[in-house]
Structures are given as structure tokens and as C-alpha cells.
Coordinates of C-alpha atoms and ligand atoms in Angstrom, one line a residue:
E1 CA 0.0 0.0 0.0
T2 CA 1.3 3.5 -0.9
K3 CA 1.1 6.4 1.5
V4 CA 0.6 9.8 -0.1
Y5 CA 1.8 12.8 1.7
E6 CA 0.8 16.3 0.7
I7 CA 3.8 18.6 1.4
D8 CA 3.9 22.3 0.6
P9 CA 7.4 23.1 -0.7
K10 CA 7.0 26.6 0.8
A11 CA 6.1 25.4 4.2
I12 CA 7.6 21.9 4.6
D13 CA 5.9 19.6 7.1
E14 CA 9.0 18.2 8.7
A15 CA 7.3 15.3 10.4
Q16 CA 5.9 13.9 7.1
L17 CA 9.3 14.4 5.4
E18 CA 11.0 12.7 8.3
A19 CA 8.7 9.7 7.9
S20 CA 9.6 9.6 4.2
A21 CA 13.3 9.8 5.1
Q22 CA 12.9 6.9 7.5
V23 CA 11.3 4.8 4.7
L24 CA 14.4 5.6 2.5
R25 CA 16.8 4.6 5.4
S26 CA 15.0 1.3 5.9
G27 CA 15.2 0.2 2.3
G28 CA 11.9 1.5 0.9
T29 CA 10.9 3.6 -2.1
V30 CA 9.8 7.2 -2.0
A31 CA 8.6 9.3 -5.0
F32 CA 9.4 13.0 -4.5
P33 CA 9.3 16.3 -6.5
T34 CA 12.5 17.8 -7.9
E35 CA 12.9 21.0 -10.0
T36 CA 13.1 18.9 -13.2
V37 CA 10.6 16.0 -12.9
Y38 CA 9.4 13.8 -10.0
G39 CA 11.9 11.1 -9.0
L40 CA 11.4 7.6 -7.5
G41 CA 14.1 7.3 -4.8
A42 CA 15.8 4.6 -2.8
N43 CA 18.9 4.4 -0.7
A44 CA 21.7 4.3 -3.3
L45 CA 24.0 2.2 -1.2
D46 CA 21.4 -0.5 -0.6
E47 CA 21.2 -2.9 -3.6
K48 CA 18.0 -4.5 -2.5
A49 CA 16.3 -1.1 -2.2
V50 CA 17.6 0.0 -5.6
K51 CA 16.2 -3.1 -7.2
K52 CA 12.7 -2.1 -6.0
I53 CA 12.9 0.9 -8.2
F54 CA 13.6 -1.1 -11.3
E55 CA 10.7 -3.4 -10.4
A56 CA 8.2 -0.6 -9.8
K57 CA 9.0 1.2 -13.0
G58 CA 9.5 -1.9 -15.2
R59 CA 12.8 -0.4 -16.1
P60 CA 15.4 -2.4 -18.1
S61 CA 18.4 -3.3 -15.9
D62 CA 20.9 -2.0 -18.4
N63 CA 19.8 1.6 -17.8
P64 CA 21.8 3.2 -15.0
L65 CA 20.4 5.5 -12.3
I66 CA 21.3 9.0 -11.1
V67 CA 22.5 9.3 -7.5
H68 CA 21.2 12.4 -5.8
I69 CA 23.0 14.2 -3.0
S70 CA 22.3 17.3 -0.9
K71 CA 25.9 18.2 0.1
L72 CA 29.2 18.2 -1.7
N73 CA 30.9 16.2 1.0
E74 CA 28.8 13.2 0.1
L75 CA 30.8 13.0 -3.2
D76 CA 33.9 11.5 -1.6
A77 CA 32.3 8.1 -1.0
L78 CA 30.8 8.0 -4.5
V79 CA 33.5 9.2 -7.0
E80 CA 37.2 8.5 -7.5
E81 CA 38.1 12.1 -8.2
I82 CA 36.6 15.5 -9.0
P83 CA 38.4 16.9 -12.0
P84 CA 38.8 20.7 -11.9
N85 CA 36.3 21.2 -14.8
A86 CA 33.7 19.1 -13.0
K87 CA 34.2 21.3 -10.0
K88 CA 33.4 24.3 -12.2
V89 CA 30.1 22.8 -13.3
M90 CA 29.2 22.1 -9.7
E91 CA 30.1 25.6 -8.5
R92 CA 28.1 27.2 -11.3
F93 CA 25.0 25.0 -11.6
W94 CA 24.5 23.0 -8.4
P95 CA 22.1 22.7 -6.8
G96 CA 20.2 22.5 -10.1
P97 CA 19.1 20.7 -13.2
I98 CA 22.4 19.1 -14.3
T99 CA 23.7 15.6 -13.7
I100 CA 27.5 15.0 -13.9
I101 CA 29.1 11.7 -15.0
L102 CA 32.3 10.9 -13.0
K103 CA 34.5 7.9 -12.3
R104 CA 32.8 5.8 -9.6
T105 CA 34.1 4.2 -6.4
D106 CA 33.4 0.6 -5.6
K107 CA 31.0 1.6 -2.8
I108 CA 28.3 2.0 -5.4
P109 CA 26.3 -1.1 -6.2
D110 CA 26.6 -2.3 -9.8
V111 CA 22.8 -2.3 -10.1
I112 CA 23.0 1.6 -10.1
T113 CA 25.6 2.0 -12.8
A114 CA 24.6 -1.0 -14.9
G115 CA 28.2 -2.2 -14.8
L116 CA 29.7 1.0 -16.1
D117 CA 32.9 2.4 -14.4
T118 CA 31.2 5.8 -14.1
V119 CA 28.3 7.1 -12.0
A120 CA 25.8 9.9 -12.6
I121 CA 25.4 12.4 -9.8
R122 CA 23.0 15.3 -9.2
M123 CA 22.3 17.8 -6.5
P124 CA 18.7 18.9 -6.9
S125 CA 17.6 22.4 -5.8
H126 CA 13.9 21.6 -5.1
P127 CA 13.4 22.3 -1.3
I128 CA 11.6 19.0 -0.7
A129 CA 14.2 16.9 -2.6
N130 CA 17.1 18.7 -1.0
K131 CA 15.7 18.3 2.6
L132 CA 14.5 14.7 2.0
I133 CA 18.0 13.6 1.0
E134 CA 19.6 15.5 3.8
M135 CA 17.2 14.0 6.4
A136 CA 17.7 10.5 4.9
G137 CA 21.4 10.8 5.5
V138 CA 22.1 8.6 2.5
P139 CA 22.6 9.3 -1.2
V140 CA 19.4 8.7 -3.1
A141 CA 19.2 6.8 -6.4
A142 CA 16.3 8.2 -8.4
P143 CA 15.1 7.8 -12.0
S144 CA 12.0 9.7 -13.1
A145 CA 8.9 8.4 -11.3
N146 CA 7.0 7.2 -14.3
L147 CA 6.4 3.7 -15.6
S148 CA 9.2 2.9 -18.0
G149 CA 8.4 4.3 -21.5
K150 CA 5.8 6.8 -20.3
P151 CA 6.4 10.6 -20.2
S152 CA 8.2 11.7 -17.1
P153 CA 5.9 13.0 -14.3
T154 CA 5.8 16.7 -13.7
K155 CA 2.8 16.7 -11.4
A156 CA 2.0 14.4 -8.4
E157 CA -1.1 13.1 -10.2
H158 CA 1.1 11.6 -12.9
V159 CA 3.1 9.7 -10.3
I160 CA -0.1 8.6 -8.6
H161 CA -1.4 7.4 -11.9
D162 CA 1.7 5.4 -12.8
L163 CA 3.0 4.1 -9.4
K164 CA 0.3 4.1 -6.7
G165 CA 0.4 0.6 -5.2
K166 CA 3.9 0.0 -6.4
V167 CA 5.9 2.2 -4.1
D168 CA 6.0 2.9 -0.4
V169 CA 5.5 6.7 -0.3
I170 CA 4.5 9.4 -2.9
I171 CA 5.2 12.9 -1.8
S172 CA 2.7 15.2 -3.5
G173 CA 4.5 18.6 -3.7
G174 CA 3.2 20.6 -6.6
N175 CA 4.3 21.0 -10.1
C176 CA 7.9 20.7 -11.3
D177 CA 9.6 23.9 -12.5
V178 CA 11.7 22.9 -15.5
G179 CA 9.4 20.0 -16.7
L180 CA 12.2 18.1 -18.5
E181 CA 14.8 15.8 -17.0
S182 CA 18.2 17.2 -16.1
T183 CA 21.0 17.8 -18.5
V184 CA 23.5 14.9 -18.4
V185 CA 27.1 15.9 -18.9
D186 CA 30.1 13.6 -19.0
M187 CA 33.0 15.3 -17.1
T188 CA 35.4 12.4 -17.1
G189 CA 37.3 13.9 -20.1
N190 CA 38.9 17.3 -20.7
I191 CA 36.0 18.6 -22.7
P192 CA 32.4 18.5 -21.3
M193 CA 30.2 16.3 -23.4
I194 CA 26.4 16.6 -23.2
L195 CA 24.8 13.1 -23.3
R196 CA 21.2 14.4 -22.6
P197 CA 20.1 17.9 -23.3
G198 CA 18.1 19.5 -20.4
G199 CA 17.4 22.6 -18.3
V200 CA 21.1 23.7 -18.3
T201 CA 21.7 24.3 -22.0
K202 CA 24.8 24.0 -24.1
E203 CA 24.8 27.8 -24.2
H204 CA 24.9 27.9 -20.4
L205 CA 27.9 25.6 -20.3
E206 CA 29.6 27.7 -22.9
E207 CA 29.5 30.6 -20.5
I208 CA 32.2 28.8 -18.5
F209 CA 33.9 26.5 -21.1
E210 CA 35.5 27.4 -24.4
K211 CA 34.4 24.1 -25.9
V212 CA 31.3 21.9 -25.2
E213 CA 30.6 18.7 -27.2
V214 CA 27.3 17.0 -27.7
D215 CA 27.1 13.2 -28.1
K216 CA 26.5 12.9 -31.9
A217 CA 24.1 10.0 -31.3
I218 CA 21.5 12.3 -29.7
E219 CA 21.4 14.7 -32.6
E220 CA 18.4 14.5 -35.0
G221 CA 19.0 12.0 -37.9
N222 CA 21.7 10.1 -36.1
Q223 CA 19.6 7.3 -34.5
A224 CA 21.9 4.7 -36.1
L225 CA 24.6 5.6 -33.6
T226 CA 24.6 4.2 -30.1
P227 CA 24.2 6.9 -27.5
K228 CA 26.8 7.1 -24.7
S229 CA 24.1 7.4 -22.2
P230 CA 22.3 4.0 -22.1
G231 CA 18.9 5.5 -21.4
M232 CA 18.9 7.6 -24.5
K233 CA 18.5 4.6 -26.8
Y234 CA 15.0 3.8 -25.6
T235 CA 12.0 5.4 -27.4
H236 CA 10.3 6.8 -24.4
Y237 CA 7.9 9.5 -23.4
S238 CA 5.4 7.8 -25.7
P239 CA 1.7 8.4 -25.3
Q240 CA -0.6 5.7 -26.6
A241 CA -1.3 7.5 -29.8
E242 CA 1.1 7.7 -32.7
V243 CA 3.0 11.1 -32.7
I244 CA 4.2 12.9 -35.8
I245 CA 6.2 16.1 -35.7
L246 CA 5.9 18.7 -38.5
E247 CA 8.9 20.9 -38.8
G248 CA 9.3 24.0 -41.0
D249 CA 8.0 27.6 -41.3
M250 CA 4.8 28.1 -39.3
E251 CA 2.6 28.7 -42.2
S252 CA 3.6 25.5 -44.0
V253 CA 3.4 23.5 -40.7
V254 CA -0.2 24.7 -40.0
K255 CA -1.2 24.0 -43.6
A256 CA 0.3 20.5 -43.5
I257 CA -1.5 19.7 -40.3
H258 CA -4.8 20.9 -41.6
K259 CA -4.5 18.6 -44.6
L260 CA -3.3 15.5 -42.6
Q261 CA -6.1 16.1 -40.1
E262 CA -8.7 16.2 -42.8
E263 CA -7.4 12.9 -44.3
K264 CA -7.4 11.1 -40.9
E265 CA -10.8 12.4 -39.8
A266 CA -12.2 11.2 -43.1
Q267 CA -11.0 7.7 -42.0
G268 CA -12.9 8.1 -38.8
L269 CA -9.8 8.7 -36.6
R270 CA -9.6 11.1 -33.6
V271 CA -6.9 13.6 -34.2
G272 CA -4.9 15.5 -31.6
I273 CA -2.9 18.7 -32.4
M274 CA -0.1 19.7 -30.2
C275 CA 0.4 23.3 -31.0
T276 CA 1.6 26.6 -29.4
D277 CA -0.1 29.7 -28.1
E278 CA 0.8 31.5 -31.3
T279 CA -1.0 29.0 -33.5
K280 CA -3.8 27.6 -31.3
K281 CA -6.6 29.7 -32.8
L282 CA -5.7 28.5 -36.3
Y283 CA -7.0 24.9 -35.6
K284 CA -10.8 24.4 -35.5
N285 CA -11.4 20.7 -35.0
G286 CA -9.9 17.8 -33.1
V287 CA -8.3 17.9 -29.6
V288 CA -6.1 21.0 -29.7
I289 CA -3.7 21.6 -26.9
S290 CA -1.0 24.2 -26.7
M291 CA 2.4 23.4 -25.2
G292 CA 3.1 27.0 -24.4
S293 CA 4.6 30.1 -26.1
R294 CA 7.3 30.0 -28.8
K295 CA 8.4 33.3 -27.3
D296 CA 9.2 31.6 -24.0
L297 CA 10.6 28.0 -24.5
A298 CA 10.5 27.4 -20.8
T299 CA 6.7 27.3 -20.9
I300 CA 6.9 24.6 -23.6
A301 CA 9.4 22.6 -21.6
N302 CA 7.3 23.0 -18.5
H303 CA 4.1 21.7 -20.1
L304 CA 5.3 19.1 -22.7
F305 CA 5.0 15.9 -20.7
A306 CA 1.7 16.9 -19.1
V307 CA 0.3 17.7 -22.5
L308 CA 1.4 14.2 -23.9
R309 CA -0.5 12.7 -21.0
Q310 CA -3.5 14.8 -21.6
F311 CA -3.7 13.4 -25.2
D312 CA -3.7 9.9 -23.7
A313 CA -6.6 10.9 -21.4
A314 CA -8.5 12.3 -24.4
G315 CA -8.1 9.0 -26.2
V316 CA -6.9 10.4 -29.6
D317 CA -5.6 8.0 -32.3
I318 CA -2.9 10.2 -33.8
I319 CA -1.1 13.4 -32.7
Y320 CA 0.3 16.0 -35.0
A321 CA 2.9 18.1 -33.2
E322 CA 4.5 21.4 -34.2
G323 CA 8.2 21.4 -34.0
V324 CA 10.0 24.2 -32.1
E325 CA 13.2 26.0 -33.0
Q326 CA 16.4 24.0 -31.9
K327 CA 18.1 26.7 -29.9
L328 CA 18.6 27.1 -26.2
L329 CA 16.0 25.0 -24.3
G330 CA 14.6 24.1 -27.7
H331 CA 17.2 21.3 -28.0
A332 CA 16.0 19.6 -24.9
V333 CA 12.3 20.1 -26.0
M334 CA 12.8 18.7 -29.5
N335 CA 14.9 15.8 -28.1
R336 CA 12.0 14.6 -26.0
M337 CA 9.4 15.3 -28.7
I338 CA 11.4 13.4 -31.3
K339 CA 11.6 10.4 -28.9
A340 CA 7.9 10.6 -28.2
A341 CA 7.4 10.5 -32.0
G342 CA 9.7 7.5 -32.4
Y343 CA 11.8 9.7 -34.7
H344 CA 8.8 10.4 -37.0
V345 CA 9.6 13.9 -38.2
V346 CA 8.2 15.4 -41.4
K347 CA 9.9 18.5 -42.9
V348 CA 7.6 20.9 -44.8
G349 CA 7.9 24.2 -46.5
R350 CA 11.0 26.3 -46.1
Ligands
TXA1 O1 16.1 15.3 -13.8 C1 16.4 14.2 -13.7 O2 17.6 13.8 -14.1 C2 15.5 13.2 -13.0 C3 15.3 13.6 -11.6 C4 14.5 12.6 -10.8 O3 16.5 13.9 -11.0 N1 16.0 11.8 -13.1 C5 16.1 11.2 -14.3 O4 16.6 9.9 -14.2 O5 15.7 11.6 -15.4 P1 16.4 8.8 -15.4 O6 16.8 7.6 -14.8 O7 15.0 8.8 -15.9 O8 17.5 9.2 -16.4 C6 18.9 9.0 -16.1 C7 19.7 9.2 -17.4 C8 19.5 7.9 -18.3 O9 19.4 8.4 -19.6 C9 20.7 7.1 -18.0 O10 21.1 6.2 -19.1 C10 21.8 8.2 -17.8 O11 21.1 9.2 -17.0 N2 22.9 7.7 -17.0 C11 22.9 7.3 -15.7 N3 24.1 6.9 -15.3 C12 24.9 7.1 -16.4 C13 26.3 6.9 -16.6 N4 27.2 6.3 -15.7 N5 26.8 7.2 -17.9 C14 26.0 7.7 -18.8 N6 24.7 7.9 -18.6 C15 24.2 7.6 -17.5
MG2 MG1 13.3 8.5 -17.1

């Protein structure tokens, strides 16, 4: 049976949080909000506890987990060394939405790293996440708190939908800020390499590094390459309906969606349209949901996963999604959208 605690991040009820921390210490599982998405946590140093995470999510065992900490001094037990460049990332962006890959120690159970000689570490900034980890007194392994393959949860109701009955505690603590999972950056080499785009963008990293690389396997059109981050090879974030992305100038995209919609509706299918505030009024029929404003990509990042789930709830057969510009946060947004679409992207117009 799953306990659900409502905790206000602005006025944290320490007794409920302490009860959750106790569950972590004694080998149980706790879902909790972070600034990116909700995570499903367990004591990272307890192999049996970590295995419960994989079971609850139905997660493949070759996909390693992120270890979450609340203080820098926890790193000593977890990583072999902190290269100077890794330190720079921590100083600038922690606590916050970036995960750093470093050489692991042998204190970390293999089930976390899926046998790799590196480990992913993140210090979240969300007050509930931060305080929970601190109270637990152990590093907390946590993937996103969704069923494997589903969009990551950005609201407590998503976690309850996917995991109620499968985990010990769910902390309901409001909506997540960023709405997309953390940036994963490999800092084991000289040049930072982004393995998963996220809230901390390439441009942000370029403020402190002359050169920043991006794993070629995660760029559009390169799905034949094997990503360096094992989790990136799965098509994920998928709603039940088929998703197709239309990319191009806005006028051509809207026109193409109108035409495709007409064809599908003539076949008796229910069409969903994932659009933006700027285009919403141009669509008359079907289930039309805006992701947010093109003028503020953070709003699109924030709503994307919830919108995918809304289409599931509406029971549409096919979703046409407008692409967004691949700059700044747009990289992370398009990366998730393209995966939700199983790489089905159609280019139109200019
Ligand atoms: O924002 C987030 O990162 C959320 C919250 C809960 O912190 N967590 C999250 O975890 O998204 P998860 O498990 O859904 O994604 C972790 C990603 C996967 O793509 C995994 O393959 C990669 O990190 N990863 C973990 N350890 C790695 C390693 N040693 N080397 C390369 N990639 C690694
Ligand atoms: Mg995930």
C-alpha cells in the first residue's frame, strides 16, 4: 500500500518528510518532486532497495540511475576524483538541473551503474528533494517516477497514476519547474560532453567553457549511432497515440497539419494537435492543446510531458505536433518530442 503525503514546498511539514526519510533509510521507495521532474528514490547504497525501483517502473536493468546528493561532502564516497572542470560545473550550476558523470568508487552497487565504471550524480535544488536527501542521510538513487516508457511525471497526479500501489510513499509537492529531466554531462574527459540535453543548456555551459561537445548519437537524424548514455537509446515519453512532428516555417506546418487532419478524420480517426499559443486559434477541429509560447521556450518545456499525458486521457488516435526551434531550451524540448514520436519527423515548406 502506498502512503501519499501532501507537502507544501514553501512550508515543509518536517514530520511527514522525516517519515519519508525513514522509509528511505530502511530500504523502501519514495517518490518526490524535484525542480526537473518527479523522481522515484531509494537508498543508493542498498542494492535490494535500488532493485525495487527497477521493479516498480518496469525499467530495463541496463539503464543506470542517477545518484542524488544534498551536500558536496557526500561525493567523496561516491566518486574516485573530481576533475577541476567538474568542480566548475558544480560551482556554477549545483544545486540545479544538471547531472554530472564521474568515475565511480566501488562503494556504489553495480545495479546503479549497470556495470559502467562511471556514475551519474546530481544535487537537486527543489526544497523537498534537498531536505529529504539531507534527512535520509544517505545518497538517493532516483530515476524519473513514471512507468518505464511513459512521459516523465511533472505533477503528483502523474506519479499517482503510474506508481500508486507499487511504491511505499508518494510525496505530492506541486508541479515541477523545469518540466524536463536534467542535462546529463560527462565530465570524465577534458571537454564537457552533453549526453542528454536539459534545463542547463549548451549555451549555459559555454559561459564557463570554451568548448562543449554534444554526443552525436543524440542529434536528429543520427539514430543509427549508439548513445553514450544508455537510457537515450529507448524510445520513451510515448503516449498511446502515434505522434508525428511537423517541422518548417509556421505557415507550412499549420497548412500540412490541416491537410493531414482532414485525411485522418475522413477515415474516422480522432486527431490530436499539439500546438503553441501563437497557432492555437488556427485549428478548429480535433483535440487542440497548446504546449506554451514560442516566445518563451521554458513554458513549452514545462508543459510538454503533461500535454502528452492529456492526449492519452483524451483518447486520440494520432497526434500532430508542431516542432520548435532548436536553440537554447529548444534542443531539450525537441529531443523529448522526437523520442515521443519515435523519430517520426516530417519536414515541410522552407
Ligand atoms: O532530472 C532528472 O535527471 C530526473 C530527476 C528525478 O533527478 N532523473 C532522471 O533519471 O531523469 P532517469 O533515470 O530517468 O534518467 C537518467 C539518465 C538515463 O538516460 C541514464 O542512461 C543516464 O542518465 N545515466 C545514468 N548513469 C549514467 C552513466 N554512468 N553514464 C552515462 N549515462 C548515465
Ligand atoms: Mg526517465
